[in-house]
Coordinates of C-alpha atoms in Angstrom, one line a residue:
X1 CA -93.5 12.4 10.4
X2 CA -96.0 10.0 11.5
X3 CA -97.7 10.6 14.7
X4 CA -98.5 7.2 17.3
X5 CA -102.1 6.7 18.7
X6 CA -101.5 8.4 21.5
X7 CA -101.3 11.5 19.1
X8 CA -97.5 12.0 20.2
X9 CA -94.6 12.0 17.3
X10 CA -93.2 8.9 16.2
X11 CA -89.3 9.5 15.3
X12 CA -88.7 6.2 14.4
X13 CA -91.1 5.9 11.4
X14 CA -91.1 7.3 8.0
X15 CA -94.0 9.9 7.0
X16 CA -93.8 8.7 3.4
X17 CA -91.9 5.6 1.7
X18 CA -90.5 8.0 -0.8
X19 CA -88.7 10.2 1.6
X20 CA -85.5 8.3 1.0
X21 CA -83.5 10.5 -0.8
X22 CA -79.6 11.2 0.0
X23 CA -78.5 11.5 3.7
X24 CA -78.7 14.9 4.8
X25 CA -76.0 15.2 7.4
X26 CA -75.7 18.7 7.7
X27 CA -78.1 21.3 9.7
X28 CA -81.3 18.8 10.1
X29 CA -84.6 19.6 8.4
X30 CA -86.0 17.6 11.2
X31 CA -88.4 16.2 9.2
X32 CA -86.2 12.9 9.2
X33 CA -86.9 10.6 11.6
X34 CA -84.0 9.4 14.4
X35 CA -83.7 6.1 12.6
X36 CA -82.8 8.2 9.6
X37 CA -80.5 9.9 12.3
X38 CA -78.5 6.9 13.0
X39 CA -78.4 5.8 9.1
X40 CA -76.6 9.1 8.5
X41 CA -74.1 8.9 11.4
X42 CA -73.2 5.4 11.3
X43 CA -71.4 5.8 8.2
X44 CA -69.3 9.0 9.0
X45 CA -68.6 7.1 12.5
X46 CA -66.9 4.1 11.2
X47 CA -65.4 6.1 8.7
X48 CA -63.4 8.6 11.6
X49 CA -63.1 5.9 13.9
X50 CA -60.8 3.9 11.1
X51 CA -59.3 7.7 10.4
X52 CA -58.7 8.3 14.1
X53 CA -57.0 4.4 14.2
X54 CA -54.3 5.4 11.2
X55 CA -53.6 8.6 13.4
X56 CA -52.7 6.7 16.2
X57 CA -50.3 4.4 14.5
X58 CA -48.6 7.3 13.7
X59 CA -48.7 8.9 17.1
X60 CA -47.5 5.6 17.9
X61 CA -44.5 5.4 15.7
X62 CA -43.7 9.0 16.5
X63 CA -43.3 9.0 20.1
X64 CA -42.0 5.5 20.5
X65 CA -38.8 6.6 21.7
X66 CA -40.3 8.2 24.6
X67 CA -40.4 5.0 26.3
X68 CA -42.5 5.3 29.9
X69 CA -44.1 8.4 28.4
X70 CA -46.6 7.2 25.9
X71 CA -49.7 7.5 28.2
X72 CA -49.0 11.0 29.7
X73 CA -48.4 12.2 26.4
X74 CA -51.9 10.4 25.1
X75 CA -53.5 12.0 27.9
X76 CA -53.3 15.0 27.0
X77 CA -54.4 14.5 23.8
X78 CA -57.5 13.0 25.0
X79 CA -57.9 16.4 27.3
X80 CA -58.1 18.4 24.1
X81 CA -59.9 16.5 21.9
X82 CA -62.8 15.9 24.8
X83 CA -63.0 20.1 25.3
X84 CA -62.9 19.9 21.1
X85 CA -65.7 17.8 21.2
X86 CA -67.5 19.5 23.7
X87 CA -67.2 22.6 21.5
X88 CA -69.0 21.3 18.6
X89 CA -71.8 19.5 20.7
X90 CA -72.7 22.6 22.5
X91 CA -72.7 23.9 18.8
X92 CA -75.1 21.4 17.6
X93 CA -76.9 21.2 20.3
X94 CA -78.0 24.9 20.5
X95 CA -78.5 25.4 17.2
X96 CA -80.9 22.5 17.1
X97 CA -82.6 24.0 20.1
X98 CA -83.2 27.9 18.4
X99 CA -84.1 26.1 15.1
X100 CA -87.5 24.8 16.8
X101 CA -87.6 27.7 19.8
X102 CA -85.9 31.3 20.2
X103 CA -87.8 32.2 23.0
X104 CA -85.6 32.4 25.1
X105 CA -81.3 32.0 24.4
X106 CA -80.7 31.4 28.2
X107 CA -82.5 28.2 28.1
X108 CA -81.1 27.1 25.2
X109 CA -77.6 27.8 26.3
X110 CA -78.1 26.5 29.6
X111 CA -79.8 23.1 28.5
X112 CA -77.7 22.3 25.5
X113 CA -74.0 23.1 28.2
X114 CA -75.6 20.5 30.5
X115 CA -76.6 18.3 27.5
X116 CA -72.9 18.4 25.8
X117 CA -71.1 17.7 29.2
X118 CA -73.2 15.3 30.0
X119 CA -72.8 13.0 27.0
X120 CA -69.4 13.9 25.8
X121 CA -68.5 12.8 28.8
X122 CA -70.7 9.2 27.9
X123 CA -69.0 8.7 24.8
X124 CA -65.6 9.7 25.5
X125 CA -65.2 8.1 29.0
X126 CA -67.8 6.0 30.4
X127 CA -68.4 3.8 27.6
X128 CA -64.4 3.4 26.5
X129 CA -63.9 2.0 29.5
X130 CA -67.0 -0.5 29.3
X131 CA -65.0 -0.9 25.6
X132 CA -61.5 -1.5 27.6
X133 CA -62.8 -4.3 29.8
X134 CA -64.2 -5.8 26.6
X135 CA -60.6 -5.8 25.7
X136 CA -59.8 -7.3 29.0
X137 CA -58.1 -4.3 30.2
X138 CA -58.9 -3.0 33.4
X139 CA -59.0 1.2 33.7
X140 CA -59.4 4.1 36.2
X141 CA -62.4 5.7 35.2
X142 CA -61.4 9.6 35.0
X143 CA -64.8 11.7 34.5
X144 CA -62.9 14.6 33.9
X145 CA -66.4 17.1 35.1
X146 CA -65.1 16.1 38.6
X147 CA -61.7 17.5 38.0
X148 CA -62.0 21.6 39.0
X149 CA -59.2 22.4 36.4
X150 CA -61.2 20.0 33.7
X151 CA -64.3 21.5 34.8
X152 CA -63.1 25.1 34.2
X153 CA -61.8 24.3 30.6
X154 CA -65.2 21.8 29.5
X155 CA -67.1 25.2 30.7
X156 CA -65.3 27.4 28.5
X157 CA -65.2 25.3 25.3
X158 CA -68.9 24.7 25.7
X159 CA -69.6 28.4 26.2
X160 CA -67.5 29.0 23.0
X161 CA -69.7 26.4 21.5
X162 CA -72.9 28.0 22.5
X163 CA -71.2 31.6 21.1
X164 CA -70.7 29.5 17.9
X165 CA -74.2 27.9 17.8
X166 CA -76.0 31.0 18.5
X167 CA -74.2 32.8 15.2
X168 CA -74.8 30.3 13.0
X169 CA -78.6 30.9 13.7
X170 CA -78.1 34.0 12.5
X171 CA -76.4 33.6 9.2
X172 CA -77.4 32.8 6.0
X173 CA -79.1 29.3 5.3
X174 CA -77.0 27.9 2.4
X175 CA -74.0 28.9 4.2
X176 CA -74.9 27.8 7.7
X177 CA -76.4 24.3 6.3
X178 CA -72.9 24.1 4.9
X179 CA -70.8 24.6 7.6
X180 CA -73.7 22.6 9.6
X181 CA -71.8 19.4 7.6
X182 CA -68.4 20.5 8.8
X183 CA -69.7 21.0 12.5
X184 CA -71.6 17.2 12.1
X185 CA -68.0 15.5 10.8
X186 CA -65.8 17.5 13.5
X187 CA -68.3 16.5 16.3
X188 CA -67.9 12.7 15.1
X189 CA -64.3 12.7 14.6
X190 CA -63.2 14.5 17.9
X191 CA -65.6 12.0 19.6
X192 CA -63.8 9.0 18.2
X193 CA -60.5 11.0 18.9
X194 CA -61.2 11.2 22.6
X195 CA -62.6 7.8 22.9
X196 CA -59.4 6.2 21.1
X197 CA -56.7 8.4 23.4
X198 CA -58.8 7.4 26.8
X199 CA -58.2 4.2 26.4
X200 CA -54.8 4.5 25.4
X201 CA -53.9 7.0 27.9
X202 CA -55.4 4.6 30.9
X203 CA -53.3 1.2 29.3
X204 CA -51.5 -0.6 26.4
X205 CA -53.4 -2.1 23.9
X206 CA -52.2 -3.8 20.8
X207 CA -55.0 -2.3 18.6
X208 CA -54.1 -3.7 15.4
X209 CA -54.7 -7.3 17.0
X210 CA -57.7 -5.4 18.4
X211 CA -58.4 -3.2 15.7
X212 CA -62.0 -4.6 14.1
X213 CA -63.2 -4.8 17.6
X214 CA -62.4 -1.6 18.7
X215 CA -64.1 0.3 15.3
X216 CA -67.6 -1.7 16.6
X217 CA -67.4 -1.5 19.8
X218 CA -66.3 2.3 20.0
X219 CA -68.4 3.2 16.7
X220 CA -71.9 1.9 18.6
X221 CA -70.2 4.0 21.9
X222 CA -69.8 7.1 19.9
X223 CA -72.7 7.2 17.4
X224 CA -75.6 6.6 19.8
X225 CA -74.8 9.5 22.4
X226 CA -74.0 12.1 19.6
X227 CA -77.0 11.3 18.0
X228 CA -79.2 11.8 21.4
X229 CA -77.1 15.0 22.5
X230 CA -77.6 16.7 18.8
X231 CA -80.8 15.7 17.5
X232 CA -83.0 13.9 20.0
X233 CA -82.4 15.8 23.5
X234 CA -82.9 19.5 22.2
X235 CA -86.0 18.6 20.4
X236 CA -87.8 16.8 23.7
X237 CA -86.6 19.6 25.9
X238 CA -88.4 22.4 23.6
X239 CA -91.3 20.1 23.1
X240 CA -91.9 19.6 27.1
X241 CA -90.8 23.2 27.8
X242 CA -93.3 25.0 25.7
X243 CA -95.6 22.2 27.7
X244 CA -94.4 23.3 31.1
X245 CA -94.5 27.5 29.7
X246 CA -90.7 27.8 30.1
X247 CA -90.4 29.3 26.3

């Protein structure tokens, strides 16, 4: 990776022209560069979000004779698909963190809780509802950490996540890089889940009049902040916290 003048990393430039082999979207050598990041994830985003669009048309069809009920019952999909998706970025997140620091676990878990909450919450909230007014549907923005009852269940699935992330630091390369692909997709497809049912839970849309809008605009809402909360965020918090002599 090439380093700036200032002698700090560059993540957005190649260290060598022929590093361009296949995308490696499973546990990270880190020696790719964010831009590399995004190439990787863009794919498999668009990909779920157009998965996560069939599902609904069949959630759709399915509960279409519960007339009046269609949002609560969205709701509550969105609820377990968000503490889903926190689950697999706490698990990303922390085994990113121990890949580049096992000085201390506490740190690590602590950091890569706040990191998850913080951007699931980005991705499956705050920017669908930029998304819905793009749609020209007004929403009630529900940040579900604010919620003690939410709060008590993002807490848990994160800590599960952080179990999860820890013991996959401990197996076996081949098999964690494996399951490191699995972890990658479920993250991305959860994310796109929860993004879809907000939207749909808060009002009506006729998505398949709005459907190649929707895949862009909630593609460039989900990619970005799993990206950041996987790759980019754990690798400047170990880098400034060996700097400050936290690890």
């Amino acid at each position: 990776m090439n380093y700036n003048r200032r002698g700090g990393r560059n993540y957005f430039v190649r260290k060598d022209s022929r590093y361009s082999g296949a995308c490696n979207v499973s546990g990270h050598s880190h020696g790719d560069t964010i831009a590399d990041e995004l190439y990787c994830h863009i794919p498999v985003t668009i990909i779920s979000m157009c998965l996560s669009l069939i599902i609904m048309v069949f959630i759709c069809e399915i509960f279409s004779i519960y007339a009046g009920f269609e949002k609560l019952v969205y709701g509550k999909f969105f609820h377990i698909c968000h503490y889903t998706h926190i689950l697999f970025a706490s698990m990303g997140s922390i085994a990113t963190f121990l890949r580049f620091s096992r000085s201390s676990y506490l740190w690590g878990a602590v950091t890569s809780l706040i990191n998850s909450m913080l951007f699931c919450s980005l991705s499956d909230i705050v920017l669908p509802s930029f998304v819905s007014k793009i749609l020209g549907k007004s929403i009630n923005m529900h940040i579900c950490l604010f919620n003690s009852q939410d709060l008590f269940n993002i807490l848990v699935f994160g800590f599960l996540g952080i179990i999860c992330g820890v013991c996959m630091s401990f197996g076996e390369k081949r098999q964690s890089s494996s399951l490191c692909k699995k972890i990658h997709a479920g993250h991305i497809w959860m994310s796109c889940l929860a993004a879809l049912f907000y939207i749909f839970s808060q009002n009506s849309v006729q998505f398949i009049d709005f459907a190649g809008t929707i895949v862009i605009a909630l593609s460039c809402a989900v990619v970005v902040p799993c990206v950041l909360s996987d790759v980019l965020v754990p690798i400047v918090l170990v880098k400034h916290m060996k700097k400050w002599k936290l690890l």
